[in-house]
């Protein structure tokens, strides 16, 4: 799945930044902002990817692919597929020692803003 910007995603992001300006201390200093439909969220954040992120959260330093495979009881190939998706979303990074969680994920639902001209709304109420 390729993450593409749409009007609804852009509206969600604008809504988020309005909240951020109102109360900046209630949000992380670093993060990846993703506006996702329910379908996209389920496709991107599978149970295996969530398990991978949880393990990376628990470790304070990098963790090797073989150690991840051992902890998740999965093949290295399966984990690599999940890693590629999460790296593409900028949620994890790789260094010479292994993988580590880089950013907080801030997930927003897609919202659709309906903007009516004043004349249009007056016509429907008359």
C-alpha positions as a Python dict, from the first residue, in 0.01 Angstrom:
ca = {
    (1, 'X'): (0, 0, 0),
    (2, 'X'): (130, 344, -92),
    (3, 'X'): (38, 634, 133),
    (4, 'X'): (-116, 907, -83),
    (5, 'X'): (-242, 1247, 20),
    (6, 'X'): (-612, 1312, -37),
    (7, 'X'): (-838, 1606, 48),
    (8, 'X'): (-980, 1416, 346),
    (9, 'X'): (-632, 1334, 476),
    (10, 'X'): (-526, 1695, 433),
    (11, 'X'): (-837, 1810, 623),
    (12, 'X'): (-747, 1572, 907),
    (13, 'X'): (-394, 1707, 922),
    (14, 'X'): (-513, 2068, 925),
    (15, 'X'): (-754, 1979, 1208),
    (16, 'X'): (-465, 1821, 1403),
    (17, 'X'): (-245, 2129, 1366),
    (18, 'X'): (-527, 2348, 1493),
    (19, 'X'): (-536, 2131, 1809),
    (20, 'X'): (-156, 2136, 1830),
    (21, 'X'): (-144, 2516, 1829),
    (22, 'X'): (-406, 2525, 2106),
    (23, 'X'): (-218, 2286, 2337),
    (24, 'X'): (135, 2199, 2217),
    (25, 'X'): (240, 2028, 2543),
    (26, 'X'): (-14, 1750, 2498),
    (27, 'X'): (162, 1608, 2191),
    (28, 'X'): (503, 1438, 2147),
    (29, 'X'): (800, 1646, 2034),
    (30, 'X'): (871, 1407, 1746),
    (31, 'X'): (623, 1205, 1552),
    (32, 'X'): (492, 1078, 1224),
    (33, 'X'): (149, 1211, 1138),
    (34, 'X'): (-67, 968, 942),
    (35, 'X'): (-424, 1039, 838),
    (36, 'X'): (-572, 699, 760),
    (37, 'X'): (-905, 555, 669),
    (38, 'X'): (-1016, 258, 879),
    (39, 'X'): (-931, 26, 588),
    (40, 'X'): (-582, 176, 547),
    (41, 'X'): (-516, 160, 921),
    (42, 'X'): (-605, -209, 934),
    (43, 'X'): (-390, -279, 628),
    (44, 'X'): (-84, -93, 758),
    (45, 'X'): (-98, -185, 1127),
    (46, 'X'): (-137, -561, 1119),
    (47, 'X'): (-104, -759, 1441),
    (48, 'X'): (249, -866, 1347),
    (49, 'X'): (359, -504, 1287),
    (50, 'X'): (205, -391, 1614),
    (51, 'X'): (388, -675, 1794),
    (52, 'X'): (713, -567, 1627),
    (53, 'X'): (662, -205, 1735),
    (54, 'X'): (588, -316, 2092),
    (55, 'X'): (913, -510, 2112),
    (56, 'X'): (1110, -218, 1972),
    (57, 'X'): (944, 11, 2228),
    (58, 'X'): (1056, -211, 2516),
    (59, 'X'): (1422, -212, 2407),
    (60, 'X'): (1619, 101, 2478),
    (61, 'X'): (1876, 25, 2207),
    (62, 'X'): (1891, -137, 1865),
    (63, 'X'): (1785, -498, 1829),
    (64, 'X'): (1906, -737, 1558),
    (65, 'X'): (1686, -906, 1300),
    (66, 'X'): (1775, -1251, 1438),
    (67, 'X'): (1677, -1141, 1791),
    (68, 'X'): (1348, -1000, 1657),
    (69, 'X'): (1280, -1330, 1481),
    (70, 'X'): (1347, -1517, 1805),
    (71, 'X'): (1125, -1290, 2016),
    (72, 'X'): (840, -1284, 1765),
    (73, 'X'): (876, -1653, 1677),
    (74, 'X'): (866, -1565, 1307),
    (75, 'X'): (1092, -1605, 1010),
    (76, 'X'): (1339, -1329, 932),
    (77, 'X'): (1178, -1289, 589),
    (78, 'X'): (834, -1220, 739),
    (79, 'X'): (981, -968, 981),
    (80, 'X'): (1173, -796, 700),
    (81, 'X'): (847, -740, 511),
    (82, 'X'): (698, -569, 817),
    (83, 'X'): (1018, -372, 876),
    (84, 'X'): (1012, -238, 521),
    (85, 'X'): (658, -106, 568),
    (86, 'X'): (738, 52, 905),
    (87, 'X'): (1061, 206, 772),
    (88, 'X'): (866, 352, 480),
    (89, 'X'): (634, 517, 736),
    (90, 'X'): (939, 653, 927),
    (91, 'X'): (839, 465, 1243),
    (92, 'X'): (1157, 260, 1275),
    (93, 'X'): (1516, 302, 1163),
    (94, 'X'): (1814, 78, 1113),
    (95, 'X'): (2169, 134, 1231),
    (96, 'X'): (2477, -89, 1232),
    (97, 'X'): (2350, -280, 1538),
    (98, 'X'): (1993, -342, 1428),
    (99, 'X'): (1652, -177, 1434),
    (100, 'X'): (1499, 72, 1672),
    (101, 'X'): (1179, 267, 1707),
    (102, 'X'): (1230, 624, 1594),
    (103, 'X'): (910, 826, 1610),
    (104, 'X'): (573, 827, 1776),
    (105, 'X'): (289, 746, 1540),
    (106, 'X'): (10, 997, 1552),
    (107, 'X'): (-285, 838, 1377),
    (108, 'X'): (-572, 1056, 1263),
    (109, 'X'): (-899, 936, 1115),
    (110, 'X'): (-977, 1078, 775),
    (111, 'X'): (-1241, 1346, 803),
    (112, 'X'): (-1450, 1507, 538),
    (113, 'X'): (-1516, 1876, 583),
    (114, 'X'): (-1838, 1994, 427),
    (115, 'X'): (-1827, 2361, 351),
    (116, 'X'): (-2145, 2527, 233),
    (117, 'X'): (-2176, 2875, 106),
    (118, 'X'): (-2400, 3092, 320),
    (119, 'X'): (-2645, 3140, 33),
    (120, 'X'): (-2679, 2762, -11),
    (121, 'X'): (-2757, 2701, 356),
    (122, 'X'): (-3012, 2983, 358),
    (123, 'X'): (-3188, 2827, 60),
    (124, 'X'): (-3223, 2491, 236),
    (125, 'X'): (-3366, 2646, 553),
    (126, 'X'): (-3623, 2863, 372),
}
